Amino acid sequence: MRAISLIIALTAAISCKAALPELRFAWKQIDYIWDSSAQRETAVQNGLFVQANNLPLGLARWKNKLFVTVPRWKNGVASSLNYVDIDGAQDQPLKAYPSLKDNLVSDTAESLPSNSSIISVFRVFVDPCDRLWVMDSGLADIVGSPNQIAGPSVVIFDLNTNKLLHRYFFKVSDMKEDSFFANIVVDVDKDTCDNAFAYIPDLGGYGVVVYSLKQDDSWRISHHYFHFEPLAGSYKVGGIEFHWTDGVFALALSEPRENGYRTMFFHAFSSTKEFCVSTELLRNYTHIDKNEAFHDFKLLGDRGERTQSSASYYDTNTSVLFYTQINRDGVGCWNSNKPYTPGNNPLLFTDSKLFEFLNDLKVDEEGILWLLSDKLPRFLYKSLDPNEINFRIFSIKASDAIAGSTCE
Ligand SMILES: *[C@@H]1O[C@H](CO)[C@@H](O)[C@H](O)[C@H]1NC(C)=O
Ligand SMILES: *[C@@H]1O[C@H](CO)[C@@H](O)[C@H](O)[C@H]1NC(C)=O
Ligand SMILES: *[C@@H]1O[C@H](CO)[C@@H](O)[C@H](O)[C@H]1NC(C)=O
């Protein structure tokens, strides 16, 4: 009798608990699909592949492909732009995109082998027109012997044909001395694919670059709100303390408003505040009075202490902004129909082991939230243990993730 009522009590407790993300991919170390084992061996011998230096960072889903980026933090990254098969094995090797030949570039190269070559990418974006947008920083071996192989550029691929559509190099006026471009979001509708705008945050130079596909031109936007907060630059993750000055990094786009323009939510990495601005202003910035436009950038509010966030994504189905919680090993959310207060920004999941440095997140077309954790501070300041799982990708339906929380 007692055993039965205990089982009933346990079942009730489990079914009341909010759903947890499901582990989809897990790796101790990253490897790739090579043309042959001889090719891999040669790459290891001549330093094109140093396995311990390959850390996954960004993700995006398109159909059966889950794109996974591997930036060239250190030397010996074999391929920066890759994907895995969603229905494939949990620890499958990454497949280079569009090909291994386009990605297998020496850290000491002096130029891009071809326009479909990718040097180093942090984040990618899949648009509703079946295109993959890649922000290629062009910089190899960032923390070792940095080598700017090519200028920063936006690279666009057709996902149906895997062919390069276009590569656009930033202008000198788009950049500052400490510029670093690591993220990209795309503003476009399914039925007007040629009228696309990309917004690219400059986390080192505190600006946002706008790129118009139709005009094949770009311009730079500056604002105080793109800077970091001096008192919010300290982190402690995985037992490691570090101090970062990263400015604007996370950008997220709402659905189009009545006037046809989306709202762009944005925040600096080293900050606990969220801001927003209309994309109308971003698009028209070259013609408008900058002084008047200053007040069109709005403070939404503050999430509270230790809520620094590396990435955010707005889910149009639930009207919820999801974001990573670096100092709290988890995921936070905000329902955009509610005031922006700490109480309306709950921590949905937290786990210091599974979510040690949740680096990127995205919601796909089917309403599934994808999360990638990668222990970045250990990788940068100590080293990863190749005998334990270091990189994980999870998924959960966005509406299940918020069920029972104030984001619902
Ligand atoms: C690469 O792209 C640039 C900029 O779009 C263009 O000027 C150049 O001709 C392209 N090079 C090749 C080899 O296609
Ligand atoms: C932005 O540009 C569009 C097209 O040129 C124009 O119709 C609109 O009034 C402009 N908006 C602002 C705020 O300047
Ligand atoms: C949209 O959200 C509702 C709940 O808010 C959920 O039931 C539905 O499955 C979601 N649809 C998609 C496509 O995510």
CSV table of C-alpha atoms and ligand atoms in Angstrom, one decimal:
chain,number,residue,atom,x,y,z
A,1,MET,CA,0.0,0.0,0.0
A,2,ARG,CA,2.7,2.4,1.1
A,3,ALA,CA,4.7,1.6,-2.0
A,4,ILE,CA,1.8,2.2,-4.3
A,5,SER,CA,1.0,5.6,-2.8
A,6,LEU,CA,4.7,6.5,-3.0
A,7,ILE,CA,4.7,5.7,-6.7
A,8,ILE,CA,1.6,7.8,-7.2
A,9,ALA,CA,3.1,10.7,-5.3
A,10,LEU,CA,6.3,10.4,-7.4
A,11,THR,CA,4.4,10.3,-10.7
A,12,ALA,CA,2.5,13.4,-9.7
A,13,ALA,CA,5.7,15.2,-8.8
A,14,ILE,CA,7.3,14.3,-12.1
A,15,SER,CA,4.4,15.3,-14.3
A,16,CYS,CA,4.1,18.7,-12.5
A,17,LYS,CA,7.7,19.5,-13.2
A,18,ALA,CA,8.4,21.6,-16.3
A,19,ALA,CA,9.9,19.7,-19.3
A,20,LEU,CA,13.7,19.7,-19.5
A,21,PRO,CA,15.8,20.0,-22.7
A,22,GLU,CA,16.7,16.7,-24.3
A,23,LEU,CA,20.4,16.0,-25.0
A,24,ARG,CA,20.7,15.6,-28.8
A,25,PHE,CA,24.5,15.7,-29.4
A,26,ALA,CA,27.5,15.3,-27.1
A,27,TRP,CA,31.2,15.2,-27.8
A,28,LYS,CA,34.4,14.8,-25.8
A,29,GLN,CA,36.4,16.2,-28.8
A,30,ILE,CA,35.4,17.4,-32.2
A,31,ASP,CA,36.3,15.5,-35.3
A,32,TYR,CA,35.3,15.9,-39.0
A,33,ILE,CA,34.4,13.7,-41.9
A,34,TRP,CA,37.6,13.5,-44.0
A,35,ASP,CA,38.0,12.4,-47.6
A,36,SER,CA,40.3,9.7,-46.4
A,37,SER,CA,42.2,8.7,-43.2
A,38,ALA,CA,45.4,9.6,-45.0
A,39,GLN,CA,44.1,13.2,-45.5
A,40,ARG,CA,43.4,13.4,-41.7
A,41,GLU,CA,46.8,12.1,-40.9
A,42,THR,CA,48.5,14.6,-43.1
A,43,ALA,CA,46.4,17.4,-41.7
A,44,VAL,CA,47.5,16.4,-38.2
A,45,GLN,CA,51.2,16.2,-39.2
A,46,ASN,CA,51.3,19.7,-40.8
A,47,GLY,CA,49.2,21.4,-38.1
A,48,LEU,CA,46.1,22.0,-40.1
A,49,PHE,CA,44.2,19.9,-37.5
A,50,VAL,CA,45.0,20.2,-33.8
A,51,GLN,CA,42.0,18.3,-32.4
A,52,ALA,CA,42.1,19.8,-28.8
A,53,ASN,CA,41.8,23.3,-30.3
A,54,ASN,CA,38.5,22.7,-32.0
A,55,LEU,CA,35.5,24.0,-30.0
A,56,PRO,CA,31.9,24.3,-31.3
A,57,LEU,CA,30.3,27.7,-30.6
A,58,GLY,CA,27.3,28.6,-32.8
A,59,LEU,CA,24.3,26.8,-34.2
A,60,ALA,CA,21.3,27.1,-36.6
A,61,ARG,CA,18.9,24.5,-38.0
A,62,TRP,CA,17.7,24.0,-41.5
A,63,LYS,CA,15.7,20.9,-42.3
A,64,ASN,CA,17.9,17.8,-41.5
A,65,LYS,CA,21.0,20.0,-41.0
A,66,LEU,CA,22.1,21.5,-37.8
A,67,PHE,CA,24.9,23.9,-38.5
A,68,VAL,CA,27.7,24.0,-35.9
A,69,THR,CA,30.5,26.6,-36.1
A,70,VAL,CA,34.0,26.1,-34.9
A,71,PRO,CA,35.8,29.5,-34.7
A,72,ARG,CA,39.6,29.7,-35.1
A,73,TRP,CA,40.2,30.7,-31.5
A,74,LYS,CA,43.5,28.7,-31.6
A,75,ASN,CA,45.6,27.2,-34.4
A,76,GLY,CA,44.6,23.9,-36.1
A,77,VAL,CA,40.8,24.3,-36.7
A,78,ALA,CA,40.2,22.0,-39.6
A,79,SER,CA,36.8,23.5,-40.6
A,80,SER,CA,35.0,26.5,-39.2
A,81,LEU,CA,31.6,26.0,-40.9
A,82,ASN,CA,30.0,22.6,-40.5
A,83,TYR,CA,26.8,20.7,-39.9
A,84,VAL,CA,25.5,17.5,-38.4
A,85,ASP,CA,22.6,15.4,-39.5
A,86,ILE,CA,19.7,15.9,-37.1
A,87,ASP,CA,18.7,12.2,-37.3
A,88,GLY,CA,22.3,11.0,-37.0
A,89,ALA,CA,24.4,9.7,-34.1
A,90,GLN,CA,24.9,11.8,-31.0
A,91,ASP,CA,28.6,12.0,-31.3
A,92,GLN,CA,28.9,12.1,-35.1
A,93,PRO,CA,31.8,13.8,-36.7
A,94,LEU,CA,31.1,17.3,-38.2
A,95,LYS,CA,30.6,17.7,-42.0
A,96,ALA,CA,32.3,20.8,-43.5
A,97,TYR,CA,30.0,23.1,-45.4
A,98,PRO,CA,29.9,23.7,-48.3
A,99,SER,CA,33.0,21.4,-48.5
A,100,LEU,CA,36.1,20.5,-46.5
A,101,LYS,CA,38.2,22.0,-49.3
A,102,ASP,CA,36.6,25.4,-48.7
A,103,ASN,CA,37.3,25.2,-45.0
A,104,LEU,CA,40.7,23.5,-44.6
A,105,VAL,CA,42.8,26.6,-44.7
A,106,SER,CA,46.2,27.1,-43.1
A,107,ASP,CA,46.4,29.5,-40.1
A,108,THR,CA,49.2,31.3,-41.9
A,109,ALA,CA,47.4,31.6,-45.3
A,110,GLU,CA,47.7,35.1,-46.8
A,111,SER,CA,44.5,35.2,-48.8
A,112,LEU,CA,41.2,33.4,-49.2
A,113,PRO,CA,41.5,30.3,-51.3
A,114,SER,CA,38.1,31.1,-52.9
A,115,ASN,CA,35.0,33.1,-52.2
A,116,SER,CA,33.2,30.1,-50.7
A,117,SER,CA,36.1,29.6,-48.3
A,118,ILE,CA,35.3,30.3,-44.6
A,119,ILE,CA,38.1,31.3,-42.3
A,120,SER,CA,36.4,31.8,-38.9
A,121,VAL,CA,32.8,32.0,-38.0
A,122,PHE,CA,31.1,32.3,-34.6
A,123,ARG,CA,27.4,32.5,-35.4
A,124,VAL,CA,25.3,31.8,-38.5
A,125,PHE,CA,21.7,32.6,-39.4
A,126,VAL,CA,19.2,30.7,-41.5
A,127,ASP,CA,16.6,32.9,-43.2
A,128,PRO,CA,13.1,32.0,-44.4
A,129,CYS,CA,14.3,32.1,-48.0
A,130,ASP,CA,16.5,28.9,-47.5
A,131,ARG,CA,19.7,30.9,-47.3
A,132,LEU,CA,22.5,30.5,-44.8
A,133,TRP,CA,24.2,33.8,-43.7
A,134,VAL,CA,27.7,33.5,-42.4
A,135,MET,CA,29.7,36.3,-40.7
A,136,ASP,CA,33.3,35.4,-41.5
A,137,SER,CA,35.6,37.4,-39.3
A,138,GLY,CA,38.5,36.4,-41.6
A,139,LEU,CA,40.8,36.1,-38.5
A,140,ALA,CA,42.7,32.9,-37.7
A,141,ASP,CA,44.4,31.8,-34.5
A,142,ILE,CA,42.8,34.6,-32.4
A,143,VAL,CA,44.5,34.0,-29.1
A,144,GLY,CA,47.7,32.5,-30.5
A,145,SER,CA,49.4,34.4,-33.4
A,146,PRO,CA,46.4,36.3,-34.9
A,147,ASN,CA,46.4,36.4,-38.7
A,148,GLN,CA,43.9,38.4,-40.6
A,149,ILE,CA,43.6,36.3,-43.7
A,150,ALA,CA,40.8,38.3,-45.2
A,151,GLY,CA,38.8,41.3,-44.2
A,152,PRO,CA,35.4,40.6,-42.4
A,153,SER,CA,32.7,39.6,-44.8
A,154,VAL,CA,29.2,38.4,-45.0
A,155,VAL,CA,28.9,35.2,-47.0
A,156,ILE,CA,25.5,33.9,-48.2
A,157,PHE,CA,24.8,30.3,-49.4
A,158,ASP,CA,21.8,28.8,-51.1
A,159,LEU,CA,20.8,25.9,-48.8
A,160,ASN,CA,18.9,24.1,-51.6
A,161,THR,CA,21.9,24.0,-54.0
A,162,ASN,CA,24.8,24.5,-51.4
A,163,LYS,CA,26.2,27.1,-53.8
A,164,LEU,CA,27.7,30.5,-52.8
A,165,LEU,CA,25.2,33.3,-53.6
A,166,HIS,CA,27.3,36.3,-52.6
A,167,ARG,CA,30.2,37.5,-50.5
A,168,TYR,CA,30.3,41.1,-49.3
A,169,PHE,CA,33.4,42.6,-47.7
A,170,PHE,CA,32.9,45.3,-45.1
A,171,LYS,CA,34.0,48.8,-46.0
A,172,VAL,CA,36.8,50.6,-44.0
A,173,SER,CA,34.0,53.0,-42.7
A,174,ASP,CA,32.2,50.0,-41.2
A,175,MET,CA,35.1,49.2,-38.9
A,176,LYS,CA,37.0,50.6,-35.9
A,177,GLU,CA,40.4,49.7,-34.6
A,178,ASP,CA,39.0,47.1,-32.1
A,179,SER,CA,36.1,45.8,-34.2
A,180,PHE,CA,35.1,42.2,-33.9
A,181,PHE,CA,32.1,40.8,-35.8
A,182,ALA,CA,30.8,37.5,-34.4
A,183,ASN,CA,27.1,37.5,-34.9
A,184,ILE,CA,24.5,38.2,-37.6
A,185,VAL,CA,20.7,38.4,-37.8
A,186,VAL,CA,18.7,38.7,-41.0
A,187,ASP,CA,15.6,40.8,-41.5
A,188,VAL,CA,13.6,39.5,-44.5
A,189,ASP,CA,10.2,38.2,-45.5
A,190,LYS,CA,9.6,35.0,-47.4
A,191,ASP,CA,8.0,36.8,-50.4
A,192,THR,CA,10.6,39.6,-50.8
A,193,CYS,CA,13.8,37.6,-50.6
A,194,ASP,CA,15.9,40.1,-52.5
A,195,ASN,CA,15.1,42.9,-50.0
A,196,ALA,CA,17.1,41.5,-47.1
A,197,PHE,CA,19.0,43.4,-44.4
A,198,ALA,CA,21.6,41.9,-42.1
A,199,TYR,CA,22.4,43.4,-38.8
A,200,ILE,CA,25.9,42.7,-37.5
A,201,PRO,CA,26.9,43.7,-33.9
A,202,ASP,CA,30.5,44.9,-33.4
A,203,LEU,CA,31.3,43.7,-29.9
A,204,GLY,CA,34.8,45.2,-29.8
A,205,GLY,CA,34.0,48.5,-31.5
A,206,TYR,CA,30.5,49.0,-29.9
A,207,GLY,CA,28.5,49.5,-33.0
A,208,VAL,CA,26.1,47.7,-35.4
A,209,VAL,CA,26.7,47.3,-39.1
A,210,VAL,CA,23.7,47.2,-41.4
A,211,TYR,CA,24.1,45.4,-44.8
A,212,SER,CA,21.5,45.8,-47.5
A,213,LEU,CA,21.5,42.9,-50.0
A,214,LYS,CA,19.5,44.9,-52.6
A,215,GLN,CA,21.8,47.9,-52.5
A,216,ASP,CA,24.9,45.7,-51.8
A,217,ASP,CA,26.0,48.3,-49.4
A,218,SER,CA,26.6,48.7,-45.7
A,219,TRP,CA,26.7,51.4,-43.0
A,220,ARG,CA,27.6,51.7,-39.4
A,221,ILE,CA,25.5,52.7,-36.5
A,222,SER,CA,26.8,54.0,-33.2
A,223,HIS,CA,25.1,54.4,-29.9
A,224,HIS,CA,25.9,54.6,-26.2
A,225,TYR,CA,23.7,51.5,-25.6
A,226,PHE,CA,26.1,49.4,-27.7
A,227,HIS,CA,28.7,49.7,-24.9
A,228,PHE,CA,29.3,47.3,-22.0
A,229,GLU,CA,28.5,48.2,-18.4
A,230,PRO,CA,31.7,48.6,-16.4
A,231,LEU,CA,30.1,46.9,-13.3
A,232,ALA,CA,28.8,43.9,-15.3
A,233,GLY,CA,32.0,42.6,-16.8
A,234,SER,CA,32.9,40.0,-14.3
A,235,TYR,CA,32.1,36.3,-14.7
A,236,LYS,CA,32.6,33.0,-12.9
A,237,VAL,CA,31.8,29.9,-14.9
A,238,GLY,CA,33.1,26.4,-14.3
A,239,GLY,CA,35.1,27.7,-11.3
A,240,ILE,CA,37.0,30.2,-13.5
A,241,GLU,CA,36.8,33.9,-12.9
A,242,PHE,CA,37.3,36.3,-15.9
A,243,HIS,CA,36.6,39.8,-16.9
A,244,TRP,CA,35.3,40.7,-20.4
A,245,THR,CA,34.6,44.1,-22.0
A,246,ASP,CA,32.3,42.7,-24.8
A,247,GLY,CA,29.7,45.2,-26.0
A,248,VAL,CA,26.7,44.7,-28.2
A,249,PHE,CA,26.5,41.0,-29.1
A,250,ALA,CA,23.0,39.5,-28.9
A,251,LEU,CA,20.4,40.8,-31.4
A,252,ALA,CA,16.9,39.4,-31.9
A,253,LEU,CA,14.1,40.4,-34.2
A,254,SER,CA,10.4,40.6,-33.5
A,255,GLU,CA,7.6,39.9,-36.0
A,256,PRO,CA,6.8,42.9,-38.2
A,257,ARG,CA,4.8,45.6,-36.4
A,258,GLU,CA,1.8,47.5,-37.9
A,259,ASN,CA,4.2,49.8,-39.8
A,260,GLY,CA,5.9,46.8,-41.4
A,261,TYR,CA,9.2,47.1,-39.5
A,262,ARG,CA,10.4,44.7,-36.8
A,263,THR,CA,11.8,45.6,-33.4
A,264,MET,CA,15.4,44.7,-32.8
A,265,PHE,CA,16.0,43.6,-29.2
A,266,PHE,CA,19.7,44.0,-28.3
A,267,HIS,CA,22.1,43.8,-25.4
A,268,ALA,CA,25.8,44.0,-24.7
A,269,PHE,CA,27.4,40.7,-23.5
A,270,SER,CA,28.8,42.4,-20.4
A,271,SER,CA,25.5,43.9,-19.3
A,272,THR,CA,22.3,43.0,-17.5
A,273,LYS,CA,20.1,45.4,-19.4
A,274,GLU,CA,18.0,44.9,-22.5
A,275,PHE,CA,17.3,47.6,-25.2
A,276,CYS,CA,15.3,47.9,-28.4
A,277,VAL,CA,15.1,49.9,-31.6
A,278,SER,CA,13.0,49.8,-34.7
A,279,THR,CA,14.6,48.4,-37.8
A,280,GLU,CA,13.2,51.3,-39.7
A,281,LEU,CA,15.8,53.5,-38.0
A,282,LEU,CA,18.6,51.0,-38.7
A,283,ARG,CA,17.6,50.9,-42.4
A,284,ASN,CA,17.2,54.6,-42.8
A,285,TYR,CA,20.2,55.6,-40.6
A,286,THR,CA,22.3,57.3,-43.3
A,287,HIS,CA,19.5,59.9,-44.0
A,288,ILE,CA,18.3,60.7,-40.5
A,289,ASP,CA,19.4,63.2,-37.8
A,290,LYS,CA,21.6,61.2,-35.5
A,291,ASN,CA,20.9,63.5,-32.6
A,292,GLU,CA,17.1,63.1,-32.9
A,293,ALA,CA,17.5,59.4,-33.4
A,294,PHE,CA,19.3,59.0,-30.1
A,295,HIS,CA,16.1,58.8,-28.2
A,296,ASP,CA,14.6,56.2,-30.6
A,297,PHE,CA,16.9,53.6,-28.9
A,298,LYS,CA,14.9,52.5,-25.8
A,299,LEU,CA,15.9,50.9,-22.5
A,300,LEU,CA,13.5,48.0,-21.8
A,301,GLY,CA,14.8,47.2,-18.3
A,302,ASP,CA,17.3,45.3,-16.2
A,303,ARG,CA,17.2,41.5,-15.6
A,304,GLY,CA,19.1,41.7,-12.3
A,305,GLU,CA,22.5,40.7,-11.0
A,306,ARG,CA,24.6,38.0,-12.7
A,307,THR,CA,22.3,37.9,-15.8
A,308,GLN,CA,24.9,38.4,-18.5
A,309,SER,CA,23.9,36.8,-21.8
A,310,SER,CA,25.8,35.7,-24.9
A,311,ALA,CA,22.8,35.1,-27.2
A,312,SER,CA,19.1,35.7,-27.6
A,313,TYR,CA,16.4,34.7,-29.9
A,314,TYR,CA,12.8,35.9,-30.3
A,315,ASP,CA,10.2,33.2,-30.8
A,316,THR,CA,7.3,34.8,-32.8
A,317,ASN,CA,4.9,31.9,-31.9
A,318,THR,CA,5.1,32.5,-28.2
A,319,SER,CA,6.2,36.2,-28.2
A,320,VAL,CA,9.0,35.2,-25.9
A,321,LEU,CA,12.6,36.3,-26.0
A,322,PHE,CA,14.9,33.4,-25.0
A,323,TYR,CA,18.5,34.1,-23.9
A,324,THR,CA,21.5,32.3,-22.4
A,325,GLN,CA,22.5,32.9,-18.8
A,326,ILE,CA,26.3,32.6,-18.7
A,327,ASN,CA,26.8,33.3,-15.0
A,328,ARG,CA,23.8,31.2,-14.0
A,329,ASP,CA,24.5,28.1,-16.2
A,330,GLY,CA,21.1,28.2,-17.8
A,331,VAL,CA,18.4,29.8,-20.0
A,332,GLY,CA,16.3,32.8,-19.2
A,333,CYS,CA,13.2,34.1,-20.9
A,334,TRP,CA,10.9,37.2,-21.1
A,335,ASN,CA,7.4,37.4,-22.5
A,336,SER,CA,7.4,40.5,-24.6
A,337,ASN,CA,3.8,41.4,-23.6
A,338,LYS,CA,4.9,41.9,-20.0
A,339,PRO,CA,7.0,44.7,-18.4
A,340,TYR,CA,10.8,44.0,-18.4
A,341,THR,CA,11.5,43.3,-14.8
A,342,PRO,CA,13.6,40.7,-13.0
A,343,GLY,CA,10.4,38.9,-11.9
A,344,ASN,CA,9.3,38.6,-15.5
A,345,ASN,CA,12.8,37.2,-16.5
A,346,PRO,CA,12.8,33.7,-14.9
A,347,LEU,CA,15.6,31.2,-15.1
A,348,LEU,CA,14.0,28.3,-17.0
A,349,PHE,CA,16.7,25.7,-16.6
A,350,THR,CA,20.0,25.7,-14.8
A,351,ASP,CA,22.7,23.0,-14.4
A,352,SER,CA,26.3,23.8,-13.8
A,353,LYS,CA,27.5,20.6,-15.5
A,354,LEU,CA,25.2,20.3,-18.5
A,355,PHE,CA,25.0,24.1,-19.2
A,356,GLU,CA,28.5,25.2,-18.4
A,357,PHE,CA,28.8,28.2,-20.7
A,358,LEU,CA,25.6,28.0,-22.8
A,359,ASN,CA,27.1,29.8,-25.8
A,360,ASP,CA,24.3,29.9,-28.5
A,361,LEU,CA,20.6,29.3,-28.8
A,362,LYS,CA,18.0,29.5,-31.6
A,363,VAL,CA,14.4,28.6,-32.2
A,364,ASP,CA,13.8,26.9,-35.5
A,365,GLU,CA,10.8,27.0,-37.9
A,366,GLU,CA,9.1,24.2,-36.0
A,367,GLY,CA,9.2,26.1,-32.7
A,368,ILE,CA,12.1,24.0,-31.3
A,369,LEU,CA,14.6,25.7,-29.1
A,370,TRP,CA,18.2,24.6,-29.6
A,371,LEU,CA,21.0,25.1,-27.1
A,372,LEU,CA,24.7,24.6,-27.3
A,373,SER,CA,27.1,24.5,-24.2
A,374,ASP,CA,30.8,24.4,-24.7
A,375,LYS,CA,32.9,25.2,-21.5
A,376,LEU,CA,34.5,28.1,-23.3
A,377,PRO,CA,36.3,29.6,-20.2
A,378,ARG,CA,38.1,26.3,-19.5
A,379,PHE,CA,39.1,26.0,-23.1
A,380,LEU,CA,40.5,29.6,-23.2
A,381,TYR,CA,42.1,29.8,-19.8
A,382,LYS,CA,42.8,26.2,-18.7
A,383,SER,CA,42.2,23.1,-20.9
A,384,LEU,CA,39.5,20.7,-21.5
A,385,ASP,CA,39.7,17.1,-20.3
A,386,PRO,CA,39.4,14.9,-23.5
A,387,ASN,CA,38.0,12.0,-21.4
A,388,GLU,CA,34.8,13.8,-20.4
A,389,ILE,CA,32.0,15.3,-22.4
A,390,ASN,CA,32.8,18.9,-23.2
A,391,PHE,CA,30.3,20.0,-25.8
A,392,ARG,CA,26.5,19.4,-25.7
A,393,ILE,CA,23.6,20.3,-27.9
A,394,PHE,CA,20.0,20.1,-26.5
A,395,SER,CA,16.5,20.8,-27.9
A,396,ILE,CA,13.1,21.4,-26.4
A,397,LYS,CA,9.9,22.7,-27.8
A,398,ALA,CA,9.8,26.5,-27.0
A,399,SER,CA,6.2,26.3,-25.7
A,400,ASP,CA,7.1,23.3,-23.4
A,401,ALA,CA,10.2,25.2,-22.2
A,402,ILE,CA,8.0,28.1,-20.8
A,403,ALA,CA,5.1,26.0,-19.6
A,404,GLY,CA,4.3,26.9,-16.0
A,405,SER,CA,6.7,29.9,-15.9
A,406,THR,CA,5.9,33.6,-16.0
A,407,CYS,CA,6.9,33.6,-19.7
A,408,GLU,CA,3.9,31.5,-20.7
B,1,LIG,C1,34.9,37.3,-54.7
B,1,LIG,O1,34.0,38.3,-54.2
B,1,LIG,C2,34.3,39.6,-54.4
B,1,LIG,C3,33.3,40.5,-53.8
B,1,LIG,O2,32.0,40.1,-54.1
B,1,LIG,C4,34.5,39.9,-55.9
B,1,LIG,O3,34.9,41.2,-56.1
B,1,LIG,C5,35.5,38.9,-56.5
B,1,LIG,O4,35.5,39.0,-57.9
B,1,LIG,C6,35.2,37.5,-56.2
B,1,LIG,N1,36.2,36.6,-56.6
B,1,LIG,C7,36.0,35.5,-57.2
B,1,LIG,C8,37.3,34.7,-57.6
B,1,LIG,O5,34.9,35.1,-57.6
B,2,LIG,C1,12.6,55.6,-43.9
B,2,LIG,O1,12.7,55.4,-45.3
B,2,LIG,C2,11.5,55.1,-46.0
B,2,LIG,C3,11.8,54.9,-47.4
B,2,LIG,O2,12.7,55.8,-48.0
B,2,LIG,C4,10.5,56.3,-45.8
B,2,LIG,O3,9.3,56.0,-46.3
B,2,LIG,C5,10.3,56.5,-44.3
B,2,LIG,O4,9.5,57.6,-44.0
B,2,LIG,C6,11.7,56.7,-43.6
B,2,LIG,N1,11.4,56.8,-42.1
B,2,LIG,C7,12.1,57.6,-41.3
B,2,LIG,C8,11.8,57.5,-39.9
B,2,LIG,O5,12.8,58.4,-41.7
B,3,LIG,C1,3.0,27.7,-30.7
B,3,LIG,O1,2.8,27.8,-29.3
B,3,LIG,C2,1.7,27.1,-28.8
B,3,LIG,C3,1.5,27.4,-27.3
B,3,LIG,O2,1.7,28.8,-27.0
B,3,LIG,C4,2.0,25.6,-28.9
B,3,LIG,O3,0.9,24.8,-28.5
B,3,LIG,C5,2.2,25.3,-30.4
B,3,LIG,O4,2.6,24.0,-30.6
B,3,LIG,C6,3.3,26.2,-30.9
B,3,LIG,N1,3.5,26.0,-32.3
B,3,LIG,C7,4.8,26.0,-32.9
B,3,LIG,C8,4.8,25.8,-34.4
B,3,LIG,O5,5.8,26.1,-32.2
